[in-house]
Amino acid sequence: MPSTGASRGMLVDNKAILARLHRLWQKNFYPIVLWIIVLGILLVISACHQYRRSMERSLAVRKDKENEEEEETLNGDAHPDRRTSSVQCFLRMLLSEWNILMYRRTIPMWWNYRMTIAEMLFCSGYLVVLLVLGLVDSNGLQYKAYANRCGHLATSQIPLIIGLAGKNNVISYLPGIGSEKLNVLHRAAGRSALVLALLHAYGRWQNGLKGHNAINTPRIIWGLVALSSFTLLTLMSVRPLRNKAYELFLATHIVLVFTFVLAVSYHRSKSYPYVLVGWVLWAVDRLGRCLRVGILNRLWLNFNPFWRNPASTATVELLSADTMRISMRRHMRWKPGQYAYLIMPTISFLVWESHPFTIASVSDTNGRQENELTFIVRARDGFTKRLLAHAQRGRKRQLAVECAMEGPYGCPPSLAHFSTAVLISGGSGVSYTLPQFKSIIHDVRNGRSATRSVCFIWVVRHADHISWISTALASILATAPEFINISIRIFVTQDSDSADQRPSKPLPSFPIMSIAPGRPDLRMLLVDEIERAAGEVSVNVCGPPSMTQTVRTILAEGPVAGPVAIRRGCPPVELHVETFSW
C-alpha cells in the first residue's frame, strides 16, 4: 500500500511538472506564432505593392505610346469604345464590389469619425487572433493556464507598438503604406495589448496574490505601475481628446510610454528582448528624425553668430482671416501629396513639438538645388491658432518665423496609369490636389503618364480664396499639352448667400475654368467624368469629412461605379481619400 501511494504521488507530481512545462512552452511559442503571422502579412503586402508599382509603370508607358499612335474612337452613342473580354469584365465587377464593400462603406464611430469596413475587420480580427492565442488550450479557461501567457503576448507587442509610432520605420517603407495610415495597426496593437494585460492581471489576482506574488513585492508593484500607465495611456489616446488637445496628448504619450516600458522591464526580467527591441526602434526613429532636421535645416550654422542661417526660417503670409501660406526653401525632393513636419519653437509650447502639413508645391529640381516648399494652412485650435495670432500681430502681411522642417513623409498613389483623374478638394485641401494636378501635366508632357483627362474641382468659401492658387494654375496651364482635356471647376459657397458678391481682388480668367456659386453636385460631376472616360478613372479627394463621405457614398452606388456600371461598359474607378489623423 505505501508503494502504491508513493507511485500515485509521483504520478501526480509528474503531471504537475508536465503541465507546468506545457504552460511554459505555450507562453514562449504563441508570441512567436503571432510574429510569424504579422511578418507574413507584411511581406505579402510588400510583395503585392512592389509588383503593383512595376505593373503601373509599364502600363503607364504602354498606354502613353498607344495614345500617341492612335486617337480615341467614339461609338455612335458618343461614348468611348471600351472593348473588354467577358473574363476581364467579370474580374472588374468582383474588384469593384470588393472596393465598395471594404473601402467605401463606412461605420460611424464618433461624432465626426467613421471607419471603413476594412479597418473595422482588421482591428477586430487582430484582437480575435490575440485572444485565441492567449486563451486556446487553457483547460477550460483556467486562470493558471492563460494568465502568464496573456501577459507574455501583451509584452511581445511592445516592438510593434513603438515601431509603428515612429515616422522612420521599415514597416512603413516595405509595404508602401505611409506611417500615418499604419496608425490603424498601431492603435489595434496597443488596444489589444491592453486587453491581454487586463486578462493577465485578472488571472493572477484569481490565482491569489500571496507568497512571491504578494501585492507588496516589487515585482507585483511594478506590474501594477505598468498596467496603470498603459490603461491611462489608452484613455488619453481616444480620438476626441487627441484631436482637441494634441499637445497634451503628445506629452502624456511620451511620459506614459516610457513609464510603461520601464515598469515592464522591472516586472518581468524575461521581457528584456521585446523591451530592448522597442528601445532600439525608438532610438533609430529619433536618430533618423534628428539627422533629417539637422541636415535639411543646416542647424550647425545657427551656432555661428556672424552667419545668418536662411534655412532655419520660414515666411508666413496671411491669405484670409483664417488661412496662411508658409513658404521656405530647402535642398530636398518630394513626391506630390507628401507631407512634412514643421517645428516652430517660438510658436509651440514645447521646443520639440512638430505638426504635419501637406506640401502644396512640387519639387522642380533633383534636390541638389533649393526647392520652394509651400504649405496652405487653415487655422483651427492649438498650434495653428497661435501661429495665426502671431501673424496677425505683425504690421506686415508677410513675416519671417523661426522654423525647422522634417520630411517628407507619406506614400501617395501614382496616377500615371489612369486615363482620367478627378481631383476634388475643399478649402486648404487644395494643398494635396494642386501638386497632383501639376505632376500629372509634367508626366504627360514627358511621356510618363497615360492620363488624357483631368477634372480639377475645388470648393471654397469666398471668391477671394481663388487667388491662393491662381499663379500656380496659370503656370500649370501654360505647360499643359494641347491633347489633354482639362476642366477646372471652382464652387464658391458663402459668397452666393451674401448681398455683395463682388470679390475684393480681380479673379483669374482661364477658358477652361468655371466659377459657380453654391455647393457642387458631386454625383452629377462624377457620373459625367466616368461616362466620358476612355479608361480607368482615379478619384482623389481631400477635404472636410462631409465631403469625403459624400464621395464615398456616391462611388458606393452600383449604377455609378459598381458592378452595374462595369456591366454597362463604364471603366473601373479607384478612390483615394487623403486624410490625416493622429
PDB file of C-alpha atoms in Angstrom, residues 95-254:
ATOM      1  CA  LEU A  95     -12.885  44.077 -57.780  1.00  0.00           C
ATOM      2  CA  SER A  96     -15.448  46.865 -57.864  1.00  0.00           C
ATOM      3  CA  GLU A  97     -17.726  45.087 -55.417  1.00  0.00           C
ATOM      4  CA  TRP A  98     -14.743  44.401 -53.125  1.00  0.00           C
ATOM      5  CA  ASN A  99     -13.687  48.065 -53.141  1.00  0.00           C
ATOM      6  CA  ILE A 100     -17.221  49.210 -52.390  1.00  0.00           C
ATOM      7  CA  LEU A 101     -17.672  46.762 -49.527  1.00  0.00           C
ATOM      8  CA  MET A 102     -14.271  47.178 -47.865  1.00  0.00           C
ATOM      9  CA  TYR A 103     -13.182  50.768 -48.543  1.00  0.00           C
ATOM     10  CA  ARG A 104     -16.194  52.894 -49.488  1.00  0.00           C
ATOM     11  CA  ARG A 105     -18.818  51.803 -46.990  1.00  0.00           C
ATOM     12  CA  THR A 106     -18.124  53.247 -43.547  1.00  0.00           C
ATOM     13  CA  ILE A 107     -19.368  52.786 -40.000  1.00  0.00           C
ATOM     14  CA  PRO A 108     -19.834  55.794 -37.639  1.00  0.00           C
ATOM     15  CA  MET A 109     -17.600  55.573 -34.575  1.00  0.00           C
ATOM     16  CA  TRP A 110     -17.574  59.070 -33.080  1.00  0.00           C
ATOM     17  CA  TRP A 111     -19.394  62.303 -33.839  1.00  0.00           C
ATOM     18  CA  ASN A 112     -17.365  63.123 -36.945  1.00  0.00           C
ATOM     19  CA  TYR A 113     -15.289  59.983 -37.422  1.00  0.00           C
ATOM     20  CA  ARG A 114     -16.108  56.900 -39.444  1.00  0.00           C
ATOM     21  CA  MET A 115     -14.177  53.692 -40.088  1.00  0.00           C
ATOM     22  CA  THR A 116     -14.178  51.672 -43.277  1.00  0.00           C
ATOM     23  CA  ILE A 117     -15.240  48.035 -43.152  1.00  0.00           C
ATOM     24  CA  ALA A 118     -11.628  47.041 -43.897  1.00  0.00           C
ATOM     25  CA  GLU A 119     -10.320  48.995 -40.894  1.00  0.00           C
ATOM     26  CA  MET A 120     -13.034  47.598 -38.654  1.00  0.00           C
ATOM     27  CA  LEU A 121     -12.382  43.998 -39.727  1.00  0.00           C
ATOM     28  CA  PHE A 122      -8.636  44.432 -39.343  1.00  0.00           C
ATOM     29  CA  CYS A 123      -8.832  45.852 -35.810  1.00  0.00           C
ATOM     30  CA  SER A 124     -11.369  43.289 -34.609  1.00  0.00           C
ATOM     31  CA  GLY A 125      -9.562  40.454 -36.402  1.00  0.00           C
ATOM     32  CA  TYR A 126      -6.246  41.381 -34.795  1.00  0.00           C
ATOM     33  CA  LEU A 127      -7.861  41.333 -31.348  1.00  0.00           C
ATOM     34  CA  VAL A 128      -9.512  37.972 -32.061  1.00  0.00           C
ATOM     35  CA  VAL A 129      -6.187  36.433 -33.131  1.00  0.00           C
ATOM     36  CA  LEU A 130      -4.513  37.625 -29.932  1.00  0.00           C
ATOM     37  CA  LEU A 131      -7.375  36.358 -27.765  1.00  0.00           C
ATOM     38  CA  VAL A 132      -7.299  32.963 -29.476  1.00  0.00           C
ATOM     39  CA  LEU A 133      -3.545  32.676 -28.937  1.00  0.00           C
ATOM     40  CA  GLY A 134      -3.956  33.794 -25.332  1.00  0.00           C
ATOM     41  CA  LEU A 135      -6.896  31.603 -24.325  1.00  0.00           C
ATOM     42  CA  VAL A 136      -6.676  28.486 -26.527  1.00  0.00           C
ATOM     43  CA  ASP A 137      -5.788  25.179 -24.824  1.00  0.00           C
ATOM     44  CA  SER A 138      -6.232  26.608 -21.325  1.00  0.00           C
ATOM     45  CA  ASN A 139      -8.099  23.672 -19.753  1.00  0.00           C
ATOM     46  CA  GLY A 140     -11.491  25.324 -19.748  1.00  0.00           C
ATOM     47  CA  LEU A 141     -10.163  28.860 -19.255  1.00  0.00           C
ATOM     48  CA  GLN A 142      -8.286  28.090 -16.057  1.00  0.00           C
ATOM     49  CA  TYR A 143      -6.605  31.206 -14.688  1.00  0.00           C
ATOM     50  CA  LYS A 144      -3.297  29.443 -14.146  1.00  0.00           C
ATOM     51  CA  ALA A 145      -3.274  28.251 -17.760  1.00  0.00           C
ATOM     52  CA  TYR A 146      -3.729  31.602 -19.522  1.00  0.00           C
ATOM     53  CA  ALA A 147      -2.676  34.355 -17.084  1.00  0.00           C
ATOM     54  CA  ASN A 148       1.070  34.385 -17.742  1.00  0.00           C
ATOM     55  CA  ARG A 149       0.593  33.576 -21.434  1.00  0.00           C
ATOM     56  CA  CYS A 150      -1.616  36.643 -21.944  1.00  0.00           C
ATOM     57  CA  GLY A 151       0.942  38.794 -20.153  1.00  0.00           C
ATOM     58  CA  HIS A 152       3.737  37.486 -22.365  1.00  0.00           C
ATOM     59  CA  LEU A 153       1.672  38.100 -25.516  1.00  0.00           C
ATOM     60  CA  ALA A 154       0.964  41.658 -24.355  1.00  0.00           C
ATOM     61  CA  THR A 155       4.695  42.227 -23.790  1.00  0.00           C
ATOM     62  CA  SER A 156       5.504  40.881 -27.251  1.00  0.00           C
ATOM     63  CA  GLN A 157       3.516  43.781 -28.745  1.00  0.00           C
ATOM     64  CA  ILE A 158       5.967  46.403 -27.466  1.00  0.00           C
ATOM     65  CA  PRO A 159       8.225  46.383 -30.581  1.00  0.00           C
ATOM     66  CA  LEU A 160       5.214  46.648 -32.887  1.00  0.00           C
ATOM     67  CA  ILE A 161       3.573  49.453 -30.884  1.00  0.00           C
ATOM     68  CA  ILE A 162       6.756  51.532 -30.611  1.00  0.00           C
ATOM     69  CA  GLY A 163       7.930  50.756 -34.140  1.00  0.00           C
ATOM     70  CA  LEU A 164       4.664  51.858 -35.726  1.00  0.00           C
ATOM     71  CA  ALA A 165       4.609  55.061 -33.678  1.00  0.00           C
ATOM     72  CA  GLY A 166       7.812  56.254 -35.364  1.00  0.00           C
ATOM     73  CA  LYS A 167       7.963  58.031 -38.710  1.00  0.00           C
ATOM     74  CA  ASN A 168      11.206  56.352 -39.865  1.00  0.00           C
ATOM     75  CA  ASN A 169      10.245  52.689 -39.689  1.00  0.00           C
ATOM     76  CA  VAL A 170      10.906  49.782 -42.011  1.00  0.00           C
ATOM     77  CA  ILE A 171       7.306  48.626 -41.620  1.00  0.00           C
ATOM     78  CA  SER A 172       6.196  51.748 -43.489  1.00  0.00           C
ATOM     79  CA  TYR A 173       8.766  51.643 -46.298  1.00  0.00           C
ATOM     80  CA  LEU A 174       8.412  47.986 -47.308  1.00  0.00           C
ATOM     81  CA  PRO A 175       4.639  47.769 -47.970  1.00  0.00           C
ATOM     82  CA  GLY A 176       4.486  51.297 -49.354  1.00  0.00           C
ATOM     83  CA  ILE A 177       1.969  52.444 -46.745  1.00  0.00           C
ATOM     84  CA  GLY A 178       2.507  55.783 -45.058  1.00  0.00           C
ATOM     85  CA  SER A 179       3.132  55.831 -41.316  1.00  0.00           C
ATOM     86  CA  GLU A 180       0.001  57.981 -40.874  1.00  0.00           C
ATOM     87  CA  LYS A 181      -2.114  55.136 -42.321  1.00  0.00           C
ATOM     88  CA  LEU A 182      -0.279  52.451 -40.336  1.00  0.00           C
ATOM     89  CA  ASN A 183      -1.610  54.186 -37.227  1.00  0.00           C
ATOM     90  CA  VAL A 184      -4.554  51.805 -37.580  1.00  0.00           C
ATOM     91  CA  LEU A 185      -2.247  48.869 -36.829  1.00  0.00           C
ATOM     92  CA  HIS A 186      -0.502  50.885 -34.089  1.00  0.00           C
ATOM     93  CA  ARG A 187      -3.789  51.534 -32.303  1.00  0.00           C
ATOM     94  CA  ALA A 188      -5.054  47.979 -32.862  1.00  0.00           C
ATOM     95  CA  ALA A 189      -1.863  46.518 -31.367  1.00  0.00           C
ATOM     96  CA  GLY A 190      -1.998  48.895 -28.399  1.00  0.00           C
ATOM     97  CA  ARG A 191      -5.635  48.268 -27.523  1.00  0.00           C
ATOM     98  CA  SER A 192      -5.290  44.506 -27.998  1.00  0.00           C
ATOM     99  CA  ALA A 193      -2.215  44.512 -25.746  1.00  0.00           C
ATOM    100  CA  LEU A 194      -4.225  46.341 -23.064  1.00  0.00           C
ATOM    101  CA  VAL A 195      -6.960  43.689 -23.206  1.00  0.00           C
ATOM    102  CA  LEU A 196      -4.352  40.945 -22.791  1.00  0.00           C
ATOM    103  CA  ALA A 197      -2.676  42.835 -19.930  1.00  0.00           C
ATOM    104  CA  LEU A 198      -6.033  43.099 -18.137  1.00  0.00           C
ATOM    105  CA  LEU A 199      -6.622  39.352 -18.615  1.00  0.00           C
ATOM    106  CA  HIS A 200      -3.146  38.687 -17.252  1.00  0.00           C
ATOM    107  CA  ALA A 201      -3.797  40.849 -14.160  1.00  0.00           C
ATOM    108  CA  TYR A 202      -7.240  39.289 -13.605  1.00  0.00           C
ATOM    109  CA  GLY A 203      -5.828  35.766 -13.876  1.00  0.00           C
ATOM    110  CA  ARG A 204      -3.002  36.480 -11.420  1.00  0.00           C
ATOM    111  CA  TRP A 205      -5.491  38.047  -8.995  1.00  0.00           C
ATOM    112  CA  GLN A 206      -7.739  34.973  -9.181  1.00  0.00           C
ATOM    113  CA  ASN A 207      -4.767  32.704  -8.547  1.00  0.00           C
ATOM    114  CA  GLY A 208      -4.063  34.622  -5.341  1.00  0.00           C
ATOM    115  CA  LEU A 209      -1.610  37.397  -4.551  1.00  0.00           C
ATOM    116  CA  LYS A 210       0.469  35.674  -1.900  1.00  0.00           C
ATOM    117  CA  GLY A 211       3.980  34.380  -1.385  1.00  0.00           C
ATOM    118  CA  HIS A 212       6.389  35.616  -4.033  1.00  0.00           C
ATOM    119  CA  ASN A 213       3.351  37.114  -5.823  1.00  0.00           C
ATOM    120  CA  ALA A 214       2.193  39.173  -2.845  1.00  0.00           C
ATOM    121  CA  ILE A 215       0.828  42.630  -3.556  1.00  0.00           C
ATOM    122  CA  ASN A 216       3.681  44.317  -1.666  1.00  0.00           C
ATOM    123  CA  THR A 217       6.515  42.625  -3.576  1.00  0.00           C
ATOM    124  CA  PRO A 218       8.487  44.839  -6.006  1.00  0.00           C
ATOM    125  CA  ARG A 219       7.613  42.640  -8.968  1.00  0.00           C
ATOM    126  CA  ILE A 220       3.863  42.981  -8.469  1.00  0.00           C
ATOM    127  CA  ILE A 221       4.140  46.710  -7.662  1.00  0.00           C
ATOM    128  CA  TRP A 222       5.967  47.310 -10.953  1.00  0.00           C
ATOM    129  CA  GLY A 223       3.302  45.252 -12.711  1.00  0.00           C
ATOM    130  CA  LEU A 224       0.567  47.467 -11.286  1.00  0.00           C
ATOM    131  CA  VAL A 225       2.524  50.562 -12.379  1.00  0.00           C
ATOM    132  CA  ALA A 226       2.819  49.153 -15.905  1.00  0.00           C
ATOM    133  CA  LEU A 227      -0.882  48.295 -16.098  1.00  0.00           C
ATOM    134  CA  SER A 228      -1.985  51.656 -14.677  1.00  0.00           C
ATOM    135  CA  SER A 229       0.222  53.694 -17.001  1.00  0.00           C
ATOM    136  CA  PHE A 230      -0.839  51.655 -20.042  1.00  0.00           C
ATOM    137  CA  THR A 231      -4.536  51.999 -19.164  1.00  0.00           C
ATOM    138  CA  LEU A 232      -4.181  55.750 -18.672  1.00  0.00           C
ATOM    139  CA  LEU A 233      -2.207  55.960 -21.914  1.00  0.00           C
ATOM    140  CA  THR A 234      -5.042  54.296 -23.832  1.00  0.00           C
ATOM    141  CA  LEU A 235      -7.702  56.505 -22.247  1.00  0.00           C
ATOM    142  CA  MET A 236      -5.692  59.651 -23.071  1.00  0.00           C
ATOM    143  CA  SER A 237      -5.426  58.494 -26.705  1.00  0.00           C
ATOM    144  CA  VAL A 238      -9.129  58.471 -27.551  1.00  0.00           C
ATOM    145  CA  ARG A 239      -9.819  60.430 -30.727  1.00  0.00           C
ATOM    146  CA  PRO A 240     -11.894  63.342 -29.335  1.00  0.00           C
ATOM    147  CA  LEU A 241      -9.234  64.116 -26.733  1.00  0.00           C
ATOM    148  CA  ARG A 242      -6.212  63.874 -29.004  1.00  0.00           C
ATOM    149  CA  ASN A 243      -7.932  65.979 -31.672  1.00  0.00           C
ATOM    150  CA  LYS A 244      -8.929  68.625 -29.135  1.00  0.00           C
ATOM    151  CA  ALA A 245      -5.637  68.809 -27.194  1.00  0.00           C
ATOM    152  CA  TYR A 246      -2.833  67.376 -29.303  1.00  0.00           C
ATOM    153  CA  GLU A 247      -0.049  68.932 -27.205  1.00  0.00           C
ATOM    154  CA  LEU A 248      -1.424  67.305 -24.045  1.00  0.00           C
ATOM    155  CA  PHE A 249      -1.838  64.002 -25.879  1.00  0.00           C
ATOM    156  CA  LEU A 250       1.762  64.106 -27.150  1.00  0.00           C
ATOM    157  CA  ALA A 251       3.311  64.974 -23.773  1.00  0.00           C
ATOM    158  CA  THR A 252       1.353  62.340 -21.837  1.00  0.00           C
ATOM    159  CA  HIS A 253       2.003  59.769 -24.564  1.00  0.00           C
ATOM    160  CA  ILE A 254       5.771  60.117 -24.265  1.00  0.00           C
TER     161      ILE A 254
END
